[in-house]
CSV table of C-alpha atoms and ligand atoms in Angstrom, one decimal:
chain,number,residue,atom,x,y,z
I,181,UNK,CA,123.1,133.8,91.1
I,182,UNK,CA,126.4,132.5,91.5
I,183,UNK,CA,127.3,129.0,90.6
I,184,UNK,CA,130.6,127.5,91.0
I,185,UNK,CA,132.6,127.4,88.2
I,186,UNK,CA,133.7,123.6,88.2
I,187,UNK,CA,130.0,122.5,88.0
I,188,UNK,CA,127.8,121.9,84.5
I,189,UNK,CA,125.0,124.5,85.3
I,190,UNK,CA,121.3,123.5,83.8
I,191,UNK,CA,118.4,125.8,83.9
I,192,UNK,CA,115.8,122.4,84.4
I,193,UNK,CA,117.3,119.5,85.5
I,194,UNK,CA,115.6,116.3,85.9
I,195,UNK,CA,116.4,113.3,87.7
I,196,UNK,CA,114.3,110.3,86.3
I,197,UNK,CA,113.9,109.3,82.9
I,198,UNK,CA,111.0,107.6,83.3
I,199,UNK,CA,107.6,108.2,82.1
I,200,UNK,CA,106.8,111.1,84.5
I,201,UNK,CA,110.5,112.6,83.7
I,202,UNK,CA,110.6,112.2,80.0
I,203,UNK,CA,106.8,113.8,79.8
I,204,UNK,CA,108.1,116.8,82.6
I,205,UNK,CA,111.6,117.8,80.0
I,206,UNK,CA,109.2,118.0,76.8
I,207,UNK,CA,106.3,120.1,78.5
I,208,UNK,CA,109.3,122.5,79.8
I,209,UNK,CA,110.4,122.7,75.8
I,210,UNK,CA,107.0,123.0,75.0
I,211,UNK,CA,106.3,125.7,76.7
I,212,UNK,CA,109.5,127.8,77.1
I,213,UNK,CA,109.6,128.0,73.0
I,214,UNK,CA,105.4,129.1,73.2
I,215,UNK,CA,107.2,131.8,75.8
I,216,UNK,CA,109.7,132.1,72.9
I,217,UNK,CA,112.4,131.4,75.5
I,218,UNK,CA,115.6,130.0,72.7
I,219,UNK,CA,116.9,126.6,73.2
I,220,UNK,CA,120.2,128.0,73.9
I,221,UNK,CA,118.7,130.5,77.1
I,222,UNK,CA,117.2,127.7,78.8
I,223,UNK,CA,119.0,123.9,78.8
I,224,UNK,CA,116.9,121.1,79.8
I,225,UNK,CA,118.7,118.0,80.8
I,226,UNK,CA,117.7,114.5,82.4
I,227,UNK,CA,119.7,112.5,84.8
I,228,UNK,CA,119.5,108.6,84.4
I,229,UNK,CA,120.6,105.9,86.2
I,230,UNK,CA,119.8,103.4,83.4
I,231,UNK,CA,122.0,103.3,80.3
I,232,UNK,CA,118.6,104.8,78.8
I,233,UNK,CA,115.2,106.2,79.8
I,234,UNK,CA,112.3,104.1,80.2
I,235,UNK,CA,113.0,101.3,81.6
I,236,UNK,CA,110.0,100.6,83.3
I,237,UNK,CA,107.8,101.3,80.3
I,238,UNK,CA,109.4,98.7,78.9
I,239,UNK,CA,107.9,95.7,80.7
I,240,UNK,CA,104.6,97.6,81.3
I,241,UNK,CA,101.7,95.4,80.8
I,242,UNK,CA,103.2,92.9,80.0
I,243,UNK,CA,105.3,94.4,77.4
I,244,UNK,CA,103.0,95.4,75.5
I,245,UNK,CA,102.4,98.7,77.4
I,246,UNK,CA,98.5,99.9,78.7
I,247,UNK,CA,99.2,103.5,77.9
I,248,UNK,CA,96.0,104.9,79.3
I,249,UNK,CA,92.7,104.7,80.1
I,250,UNK,CA,89.8,105.8,77.2
I,251,UNK,CA,87.5,108.2,78.8
I,252,UNK,CA,87.6,111.7,80.1
I,253,UNK,CA,89.4,113.1,83.0
I,254,UNK,CA,87.0,113.4,85.2
I,255,UNK,CA,85.9,109.6,84.5
I,256,UNK,CA,89.4,108.5,84.8
I,257,UNK,CA,89.9,110.6,88.1
I,258,UNK,CA,86.5,108.1,89.6
I,259,UNK,CA,88.0,104.8,87.8
I,260,UNK,CA,91.0,105.3,88.5
I,261,UNK,CA,92.2,106.7,91.8
I,262,UNK,CA,89.8,106.0,94.5
I,263,UNK,CA,91.2,107.1,97.6
I,264,UNK,CA,89.6,111.3,97.7
I,265,UNK,CA,92.4,113.1,98.6
I,266,UNK,CA,94.9,111.4,95.9
I,267,UNK,CA,91.9,112.1,93.3
I,268,UNK,CA,91.6,115.3,94.5
I,269,UNK,CA,95.4,115.8,94.3
I,270,UNK,CA,95.5,114.6,90.5
I,271,UNK,CA,92.4,116.6,88.9
I,272,UNK,CA,95.3,119.8,87.7
I,273,UNK,CA,97.1,117.1,86.5
I,274,UNK,CA,95.2,115.1,84.5
I,275,UNK,CA,92.8,118.3,82.9
I,276,UNK,CA,96.5,119.9,82.0
I,277,UNK,CA,97.0,116.5,79.9
I,278,UNK,CA,94.8,114.3,79.1
I,279,UNK,CA,94.9,110.9,77.9
I,280,UNK,CA,94.0,112.0,74.5
I,281,UNK,CA,96.4,114.7,74.4
I,282,UNK,CA,98.7,111.6,75.4
I,283,UNK,CA,97.3,109.7,72.5
I,284,UNK,CA,98.2,112.5,69.7
I,285,UNK,CA,101.4,113.2,71.3
I,286,UNK,CA,102.3,109.3,69.8
I,287,UNK,CA,100.3,109.1,67.2
I,288,UNK,CA,102.5,111.8,65.7
I,289,UNK,CA,105.2,110.3,66.5
I,290,UNK,CA,103.8,107.4,64.5
I,291,UNK,CA,102.8,105.0,67.5
I,292,UNK,CA,98.9,104.8,67.1
I,293,UNK,CA,96.9,103.2,70.1
I,294,UNK,CA,93.3,101.8,70.7
I,295,UNK,CA,91.5,101.8,73.0
I,296,UNK,CA,90.0,98.1,74.2
I,297,UNK,CA,86.3,97.0,75.3
I,298,UNK,CA,87.7,98.0,78.9
I,299,UNK,CA,88.9,100.7,78.3
I,300,UNK,CA,92.9,99.8,78.5
I,301,UNK,CA,94.8,102.0,75.6
I,302,UNK,CA,97.6,100.2,74.1
I,303,UNK,CA,99.9,100.7,71.1
I,304,UNK,CA,97.6,99.3,68.2
I,305,UNK,CA,98.3,95.6,66.2
I,306,UNK,CA,102.5,95.4,65.7
I,307,UNK,CA,103.0,97.9,68.1
I,308,UNK,CA,104.2,97.8,71.7
I,309,UNK,CA,106.4,99.1,74.9
I,310,UNK,CA,109.4,99.5,73.1
I,311,UNK,CA,107.7,101.9,70.0
I,312,UNK,CA,106.3,104.1,73.5
I,313,UNK,CA,109.7,104.2,74.6
I,314,UNK,CA,111.2,105.0,70.7
I,315,UNK,CA,108.5,107.6,70.7
I,316,UNK,CA,109.8,109.6,73.4
I,317,UNK,CA,113.3,109.3,72.3
I,318,UNK,CA,112.4,111.5,69.6
I,319,UNK,CA,110.4,113.8,71.2
I,320,UNK,CA,113.6,114.8,73.9
I,321,UNK,CA,115.7,114.7,71.1
I,322,UNK,CA,113.1,117.0,68.8
I,323,UNK,CA,112.9,118.7,72.0
I,324,UNK,CA,116.9,119.1,71.8
I,325,UNK,CA,117.0,117.7,75.9
I,326,UNK,CA,120.1,116.5,76.8
I,327,UNK,CA,119.6,112.4,78.3
I,328,UNK,CA,122.3,112.2,80.7
I,329,UNK,CA,122.3,107.9,81.1
I,330,UNK,CA,124.1,105.6,83.2
I,331,UNK,CA,124.3,108.8,86.0
I,332,UNK,CA,123.0,107.9,89.2
I,333,UNK,CA,122.5,111.0,91.7
I,334,UNK,CA,123.6,110.6,94.7
I,335,UNK,CA,123.0,113.4,96.4
I,336,UNK,CA,121.3,116.9,96.2
I,337,UNK,CA,121.1,120.2,98.3
I,338,UNK,CA,120.2,123.5,97.7
I,339,UNK,CA,122.7,126.4,98.4
I,340,UNK,CA,121.4,129.8,97.4
I,341,UNK,CA,119.0,130.2,94.8
I,342,UNK,CA,120.4,126.9,93.2
I,343,UNK,CA,120.2,123.4,93.7
I,344,UNK,CA,123.6,121.4,93.9
I,345,UNK,CA,123.6,118.0,92.5
I,346,UNK,CA,126.1,115.2,92.4
I,347,UNK,CA,126.9,111.7,90.4
I,348,UNK,CA,129.7,110.6,91.2
I,349,UNK,CA,132.4,112.8,90.1
I,350,UNK,CA,130.1,115.4,88.3
I,351,UNK,CA,128.1,117.8,89.3
I,352,UNK,CA,125.4,119.7,88.0
I,353,UNK,CA,123.9,123.4,89.6
I,354,UNK,CA,120.3,123.9,88.7
I,355,UNK,CA,118.4,126.7,88.8
I,356,UNK,CA,114.9,124.2,88.6
I,357,UNK,CA,114.8,121.0,89.8
I,358,UNK,CA,112.1,118.3,89.2
I,359,UNK,CA,112.3,114.8,91.2
I,360,UNK,CA,110.6,111.9,89.0
I,361,UNK,CA,112.7,109.0,90.5
I,362,UNK,CA,109.6,107.1,90.4
I,363,UNK,CA,108.3,104.8,93.4
I,364,UNK,CA,110.0,101.5,95.1
I,365,UNK,CA,108.3,98.3,93.3
I,366,UNK,CA,110.5,96.4,90.9
I,367,UNK,CA,114.2,98.0,91.6
I,368,UNK,CA,115.7,96.2,89.2
I,369,UNK,CA,114.3,99.0,86.8
I,370,UNK,CA,116.5,101.9,88.4
I,371,UNK,CA,113.5,103.2,90.6
I,372,UNK,CA,115.1,102.3,94.4
I,373,UNK,CA,113.9,105.1,96.4
I,374,UNK,CA,116.4,107.7,96.0
I,375,UNK,CA,113.9,110.5,95.4
I,376,UNK,CA,112.5,110.0,98.3
I,377,UNK,CA,115.5,110.3,100.8
I,378,UNK,CA,116.6,113.6,99.0
I,379,UNK,CA,113.0,114.8,99.3
I,380,UNK,CA,113.6,114.4,103.2
I,381,UNK,CA,116.8,116.6,103.5
I,382,UNK,CA,114.3,119.1,101.9
I,383,UNK,CA,112.1,118.9,104.9
I,384,UNK,CA,109.0,117.0,102.6
I,385,UNK,CA,107.3,114.4,104.5
I,386,UNK,CA,107.5,110.8,103.1
I,387,UNK,CA,104.7,109.0,103.4
I,388,UNK,CA,106.0,105.0,103.9
I,389,UNK,CA,106.1,103.3,100.9
I,390,UNK,CA,104.0,100.3,100.8
I,391,UNK,CA,102.6,97.3,98.4
I,392,UNK,CA,99.8,97.8,96.0
I,393,UNK,CA,98.9,96.5,92.7
I,394,UNK,CA,100.8,93.9,94.6
I,395,UNK,CA,99.8,89.5,94.7
I,396,UNK,CA,99.2,87.9,98.2
I,397,UNK,CA,101.1,85.5,99.5
I,398,UNK,CA,99.7,83.5,102.1
I,399,UNK,CA,100.9,81.5,105.1
I,400,UNK,CA,100.0,78.0,103.3
I,401,UNK,CA,100.0,77.7,100.2
I,402,UNK,CA,97.3,76.8,97.9
I,403,UNK,CA,96.9,73.4,97.2
I,404,UNK,CA,98.4,72.2,94.0
I,405,UNK,CA,95.1,71.4,92.7
I,406,UNK,CA,94.1,75.5,93.0
I,407,UNK,CA,97.4,77.1,91.7
I,408,UNK,CA,96.5,78.9,87.8
I,409,UNK,CA,92.4,78.5,88.9
I,410,UNK,CA,91.0,81.8,88.1
I,411,UNK,CA,87.3,82.7,89.7
I,412,UNK,CA,85.2,85.2,87.9
I,413,UNK,CA,83.9,88.4,89.4
I,414,UNK,CA,84.0,87.4,92.5
I,415,UNK,CA,83.9,89.4,96.1
I,416,UNK,CA,87.5,89.6,97.7
I,417,UNK,CA,87.5,90.2,101.7
I,418,UNK,CA,90.2,91.1,103.6
I,419,UNK,CA,89.4,90.9,107.6
I,420,UNK,CA,91.6,91.8,110.2
I,421,UNK,CA,91.0,93.2,113.5
I,422,UNK,CA,87.0,93.3,113.6
I,423,UNK,CA,87.7,95.3,110.0
I,424,UNK,CA,87.0,94.6,106.9
I,425,UNK,CA,87.9,95.5,103.7
I,426,UNK,CA,86.6,94.5,99.8
I,427,UNK,CA,87.0,94.1,95.7
I,428,UNK,CA,84.9,92.8,93.3
I,429,UNK,CA,86.4,91.3,90.3
I,430,UNK,CA,88.7,87.9,89.4
I,431,UNK,CA,90.9,86.4,91.9
I,432,UNK,CA,93.8,84.0,90.5
I,433,UNK,CA,95.1,81.0,93.0
I,434,UNK,CA,98.9,80.7,92.1
I,435,UNK,CA,101.7,78.3,93.5
I,436,UNK,CA,102.1,80.9,96.6
I,437,UNK,CA,99.1,82.5,97.0
I,438,UNK,CA,96.8,85.2,94.9
I,439,UNK,CA,97.0,87.2,92.5
I,440,UNK,CA,94.7,88.6,89.2
I,441,UNK,CA,92.9,91.6,89.4
I,442,UNK,CA,90.7,92.1,92.6
I,443,UNK,CA,93.8,90.9,94.4
I,444,UNK,CA,95.8,93.7,92.4
I,445,UNK,CA,93.7,96.3,93.0
I,446,UNK,CA,92.7,95.6,97.2
I,447,UNK,CA,96.2,94.7,97.9
I,448,UNK,CA,97.5,98.2,99.6
I,449,UNK,CA,93.8,98.2,101.6
I,450,UNK,CA,95.3,94.9,102.2
I,451,UNK,CA,98.5,95.3,103.3
I,452,UNK,CA,97.2,98.6,105.5
I,453,UNK,CA,95.2,96.0,107.5
I,454,UNK,CA,97.8,93.7,107.8
I,455,UNK,CA,100.5,96.1,108.7
I,456,UNK,CA,97.5,97.7,111.4
I,457,UNK,CA,96.6,94.4,112.8
I,458,UNK,CA,99.7,92.0,112.3
I,459,UNK,CA,97.6,89.5,110.7
I,460,UNK,CA,94.8,89.3,107.6
I,461,UNK,CA,92.9,86.4,106.4
I,462,UNK,CA,91.5,86.8,103.1
I,463,UNK,CA,88.0,85.1,101.9
I,464,UNK,CA,86.0,85.0,99.0
I,465,UNK,CA,82.5,85.5,98.1
I,466,UNK,CA,81.5,83.2,95.3
I,467,UNK,CA,78.0,84.6,94.9
I,468,UNK,CA,78.7,88.4,95.3
I,469,UNK,CA,75.4,89.5,93.4
I,470,UNK,CA,73.0,87.3,95.3
I,471,UNK,CA,72.0,88.4,98.7
I,472,UNK,CA,71.8,85.9,100.9
I,473,UNK,CA,68.5,85.4,101.4
I,474,UNK,CA,68.2,84.8,97.7
I,475,UNK,CA,71.2,82.1,97.5
I,476,UNK,CA,69.6,80.4,100.3
I,477,UNK,CA,66.3,80.2,97.8
I,478,UNK,CA,68.6,78.9,95.1
I,479,UNK,CA,69.5,76.2,97.3
I,480,UNK,CA,66.2,75.2,98.2
I,481,UNK,CA,64.8,75.6,94.9
I,482,UNK,CA,67.5,73.1,93.6
I,483,UNK,CA,67.0,70.5,96.3
I,484,UNK,CA,63.6,70.6,95.9
I,485,UNK,CA,63.7,70.0,92.4
I,486,UNK,CA,66.0,67.0,92.6
I,487,UNK,CA,66.4,65.4,95.7
I,488,UNK,CA,68.9,62.8,94.1
I,489,UNK,CA,71.0,64.9,92.9
I,490,UNK,CA,74.7,65.3,93.9
I,491,UNK,CA,75.0,68.8,95.0
I,492,UNK,CA,78.5,68.7,93.7
I,493,UNK,CA,77.8,68.2,90.5
I,494,UNK,CA,74.8,71.3,91.1
I,495,UNK,CA,78.2,73.3,92.2
I,496,UNK,CA,80.1,72.6,89.3
I,497,UNK,CA,77.2,73.8,87.3
I,498,UNK,CA,76.2,76.9,89.2
I,499,UNK,CA,76.9,80.5,87.6
I,500,UNK,CA,78.5,82.9,89.8
I,501,UNK,CA,76.5,85.9,89.3
I,502,UNK,CA,78.4,89.5,89.7
I,503,UNK,CA,76.9,91.8,91.6
I,504,UNK,CA,75.5,95.0,88.9
I,505,UNK,CA,77.9,96.7,87.0
I,506,UNK,CA,80.6,94.8,88.2
I,507,UNK,CA,82.1,92.0,85.5
I,508,UNK,CA,84.9,89.9,85.4
I,509,UNK,CA,86.6,89.0,82.4
I,510,UNK,CA,84.7,86.6,81.4
I,511,UNK,CA,81.3,87.0,84.1
I,512,UNK,CA,78.9,84.4,85.0
I,513,UNK,CA,81.6,81.9,84.9
I,514,UNK,CA,80.7,79.2,86.5
I,515,UNK,CA,82.6,77.7,90.4
I,516,UNK,CA,85.5,76.1,88.7
I,517,UNK,CA,85.3,72.3,89.3
I,518,UNK,CA,89.2,71.9,91.3
I,519,UNK,CA,87.5,74.3,94.0
I,520,UNK,CA,84.1,72.4,94.7
I,521,UNK,CA,85.7,68.7,96.4
I,522,UNK,CA,87.2,72.1,98.8
I,523,UNK,CA,84.0,73.8,98.9
I,524,UNK,CA,82.5,70.0,100.1
I,525,UNK,CA,85.0,69.5,102.8
I,526,UNK,CA,85.3,73.1,104.4
I,527,UNK,CA,81.2,72.8,104.5
I,528,UNK,CA,81.6,69.6,106.2
I,529,UNK,CA,80.1,68.0,103.2
I,530,UNK,CA,80.6,64.3,101.9
I,531,UNK,CA,81.4,64.5,98.2
I,532,UNK,CA,78.8,62.1,97.5
I,533,UNK,CA,76.4,64.1,99.2
I,534,UNK,CA,72.7,64.4,97.5
I,535,UNK,CA,70.3,67.7,97.8
I,536,UNK,CA,67.5,64.8,99.8
I,537,UNK,CA,70.6,64.6,102.4
I,538,UNK,CA,71.3,68.2,102.8
I,539,UNK,CA,69.6,68.9,106.3
I,540,UNK,CA,69.3,72.8,107.7
I,541,UNK,CA,72.3,73.0,109.2
I,542,UNK,CA,74.7,71.4,106.1
I,543,UNK,CA,72.6,74.2,104.0
I,544,UNK,CA,74.1,76.9,106.7
I,545,UNK,CA,77.7,75.4,106.6
I,546,UNK,CA,77.6,75.7,102.6
I,547,UNK,CA,75.8,79.1,102.1
I,548,UNK,CA,78.9,80.3,104.8
I,549,UNK,CA,81.7,78.6,102.9
I,550,UNK,CA,80.2,80.1,99.5
I,551,UNK,CA,79.6,83.5,100.8
I,552,UNK,CA,82.9,83.3,102.5
I,553,UNK,CA,85.6,80.7,101.3
I,554,UNK,CA,88.5,81.1,103.0
I,555,UNK,CA,91.5,81.7,100.7
I,556,UNK,CA,94.4,82.1,102.9
I,557,UNK,CA,96.1,84.0,105.5
I,558,UNK,CA,98.3,87.0,104.7
I,559,UNK,CA,102.0,86.0,105.1
I,560,UNK,CA,103.2,88.6,102.8
I,561,UNK,CA,102.6,91.4,100.0
I,562,UNK,CA,105.9,91.5,98.3
I,563,UNK,CA,106.2,95.9,97.7
I,564,UNK,CA,109.3,95.1,95.3
I,565,UNK,CA,106.9,92.8,93.4
I,566,UNK,CA,103.9,95.5,93.1
I,567,UNK,CA,102.7,97.3,89.3
I,568,UNK,CA,103.5,100.2,91.6
I,569,UNK,CA,104.1,101.8,95.2
I,570,UNK,CA,102.0,103.0,97.5
I,571,UNK,CA,103.5,106.3,99.8
I,572,UNK,CA,106.1,108.6,98.6
I,573,UNK,CA,106.2,112.6,99.0
I,574,UNK,CA,103.2,113.8,101.0
I,575,UNK,CA,100.7,115.2,98.9
I,576,UNK,CA,100.0,118.0,101.1
I,577,UNK,CA,103.2,119.6,100.5
I,578,UNK,CA,103.0,119.4,96.8
I,579,UNK,CA,100.9,122.5,94.9
I,580,UNK,CA,98.5,120.7,92.8
I,581,UNK,CA,98.1,123.1,90.0
I,582,UNK,CA,102.0,123.3,89.8
I,583,UNK,CA,103.6,120.5,91.1
I,584,UNK,CA,106.3,122.6,93.1
I,585,UNK,CA,106.7,121.9,96.4
I,586,UNK,CA,105.5,124.0,99.1
I,587,UNK,CA,108.5,124.1,101.1
I,588,UNK,CA,111.5,124.7,98.8
I,589,UNK,CA,110.5,127.1,95.7
I,590,UNK,CA,112.1,125.9,92.4
I,591,UNK,CA,112.0,122.2,93.2
I,592,UNK,CA,109.3,119.7,91.7
I,593,UNK,CA,107.7,116.5,91.7
I,594,UNK,CA,106.4,114.4,89.5
I,595,UNK,CA,105.4,110.8,88.9
I,596,UNK,CA,105.0,107.4,91.6
I,597,UNK,CA,107.7,109.4,93.9
I,598,UNK,CA,104.7,111.4,95.4
I,599,UNK,CA,101.8,109.5,97.4
I,600,UNK,CA,99.5,108.4,95.0
I,601,UNK,CA,98.3,104.8,93.6
I,602,UNK,CA,95.9,104.1,90.8
I,603,UNK,CA,94.3,100.9,90.5
I,604,UNK,CA,94.9,99.1,87.3
I,605,UNK,CA,94.2,100.5,83.4
I,606,UNK,CA,96.8,102.7,82.2
I,607,UNK,CA,95.6,105.2,84.9
I,608,UNK,CA,99.7,105.1,87.1
I,609,UNK,CA,101.1,105.8,83.5
I,610,UNK,CA,98.6,108.4,82.8
I,611,UNK,CA,99.1,109.9,86.0
I,612,UNK,CA,102.7,109.9,85.6
I,613,UNK,CA,102.7,111.4,82.2
I,614,UNK,CA,100.0,114.1,83.7
I,615,UNK,CA,102.2,115.3,86.6
I,616,UNK,CA,105.7,114.9,84.3
I,617,UNK,CA,103.8,117.4,82.2
I,618,UNK,CA,102.0,119.8,84.3
I,619,UNK,CA,105.2,119.9,86.7
I,620,UNK,CA,107.6,121.2,83.0
I,621,UNK,CA,105.2,123.5,82.0
I,622,UNK,CA,105.0,124.9,84.9
I,623,UNK,CA,109.2,125.1,85.6
I,624,UNK,CA,109.0,127.1,82.2
I,625,UNK,CA,106.7,129.1,83.1
I,626,UNK,CA,108.1,130.3,86.7
I,627,UNK,CA,111.7,131.0,84.7
I,628,UNK,CA,109.8,133.2,82.6
I,629,UNK,CA,108.6,135.1,85.7
I,630,UNK,CA,112.4,134.9,87.3
I,631,UNK,CA,113.7,136.5,83.6
I,632,UNK,CA,110.6,139.3,83.8
Z,842,FAD,C1,105.7,94.7,86.0
Z,842,FAD,C2,104.6,96.5,85.7
Z,842,FAD,C3,103.7,96.9,84.6
Z,842,FAD,C4,103.3,98.0,84.3
Z,842,FAD,N1,102.2,97.9,83.8
Z,842,FAD,C5,101.2,99.4,83.6
Z,842,FAD,C6,100.7,98.8,82.7
Z,842,FAD,O1,100.2,98.7,81.7
Z,842,FAD,N2,100.1,100.6,83.0
Z,842,FAD,C7,100.4,101.8,83.8
Z,842,FAD,O2,99.2,102.6,83.7
Z,842,FAD,N3,101.1,101.1,84.8
Z,842,FAD,C8,101.9,100.5,84.7
Z,842,FAD,N4,103.0,100.1,85.9
Z,842,FAD,C9,103.3,101.1,86.5
Z,842,FAD,C10,103.4,102.1,86.0
Z,842,FAD,O3,104.7,101.4,84.7
Z,842,FAD,C11,104.4,103.0,87.2
Z,842,FAD,O4,103.3,103.9,87.7
Z,842,FAD,C12,105.2,104.0,85.8
Z,842,FAD,O5,105.9,103.7,85.0
Z,842,FAD,C13,105.5,105.3,86.5
Z,842,FAD,O6,106.8,106.6,86.3
Z,842,FAD,P1,108.0,107.3,86.8
Z,842,FAD,O7,108.3,108.5,85.7
Z,842,FAD,O8,107.5,108.1,87.9
Z,842,FAD,O9,108.6,106.5,87.1
Z,842,FAD,P2,109.5,105.9,86.7
Z,842,FAD,O10,109.5,104.6,86.0
Z,842,FAD,O11,110.3,104.1,87.7
Z,842,FAD,O12,110.7,106.1,86.5
Z,842,FAD,C14,112.2,106.6,87.5
Z,842,FAD,C15,113.2,107.0,87.1
Z,842,FAD,O13,113.8,107.5,87.4
Z,842,FAD,C16,115.3,106.9,87.9
Z,842,FAD,N5,116.1,107.0,89.2
Z,842,FAD,C17,116.1,106.6,90.3
Z,842,FAD,N6,116.7,107.0,91.0
Z,842,FAD,C18,118.2,107.9,90.1
Z,842,FAD,C19,118.8,108.6,90.7
Z,842,FAD,N7,119.2,107.9,91.7
Z,842,FAD,N8,119.6,109.1,89.9
Z,842,FAD,C20,119.3,108.8,88.5
Z,842,FAD,N9,118.2,107.9,88.4
Z,842,FAD,C21,117.6,107.5,88.8
Z,842,FAD,C22,115.1,105.3,87.5
Z,842,FAD,O14,116.0,104.4,86.9
Z,842,FAD,C23,113.9,105.5,86.3
Z,842,FAD,O15,114.2,105.0,85.1
Z,842,FAD,C24,103.6,98.9,85.8
Z,842,FAD,C25,104.3,99.0,86.3
Z,842,FAD,C26,105.4,97.6,86.9
Z,842,FAD,C27,105.8,97.2,87.4
């Protein structure tokens, strides 16, 4: 192997000190030690643009850090990764390093975690995201991994069998390279898509980054009375050019548009519809648990019971029925009072209308408004404000059993740089930890093969 003498020679070089990069480095050391490769024969270095690793972990889960989700790897894959290709790709990684492995690893560092009833796993009371970052810091020190902080990689190339990595005036020559530079959302945390440019130069296909787990900004801002109002366990529908996507969950009206779990979860699909059609209208089905005829029957029953009762009073106390198996954060909520005047207006009903005055046409209009309340027309989904970004290195060009590039031997990828996007609930951090672990383990294994 011929290396430049002025360069710093590294055996395993990791670019990016986020969840994926840190775990990749730790796994590489653990695997190398298992293979009885002395630490002195296997240098492992993380290059990180920020002054310290773990910036995104620090802000995860609002600073509490939802590290993973409880359940078996199979359950995590089914709940967290709704696209078949992504779920299949992540299978090996999530089995190689499971949520339980992560919880055990953190517990050994003194950070206990606990699962909430909804399956989200957080550090136990009194602990938060910085404790997670510190735990990884200790693991990195124990593993004798060097972290070069405030070190921004500007170029990566392959010369012979070595990777030449430049960062300012410094140059590193590495035998194996793991790119773990993250996605492109929240660029202030250091994730700005640099790794995608490096990978493209190696011939990799980059699926264009797009918003995921992002809020929706609508053309017309929701009226002030609605900002902050939350709808529990409804169905959110995105509709454009005859196509429709939907998701059940909670929806929140904001000052600029829409947010909340159902919006974040559906944002990737809506962004795709919006990109294809140039526009996308968003609706809310307030009664996703009832078939249209059942809701019709309920309205008829009400009007038969008490003709002098005002329709709006009924709406204010009417429980929203979530569909089977789907619950919002507070299932069986009612239609918020603030929304009722808008429902009445959109259905063309006067504010003081009584059941006795609800003609067939009016009932039909009310029914349609309840099933398809217009929540706005998409203006944009801010890519930089998503909890993650979708898109990245095409999964077809990466070996899911090792995370090694199918195009460039010795080059590995881990974390959000890859073209997958998980749901909210700890799935994205787990995917970053698991792909990082698998990449690190595989690199160390391949080094032994080289030495052997
Ligand atoms: C506000 C917010 C809240 C979130 N909450 C959760 C949550 O609670 N649970 C959950 O599962 N997920 C959450 N996520 C998503 C999760 O944090 C990410 O998916 C995960 O951290 C990605 O890890 P990564 O290591 O792949 O990338 P990153 O964490 O983005 O790490 C990439 C690292 O590479 C460095 N880097 C980039 N380019 C260079 C370069 N040229 N040279 C050197 N270094 C470079 C960056 O500085 C960065 O430190 C949240 C995300 C956000 C933004």
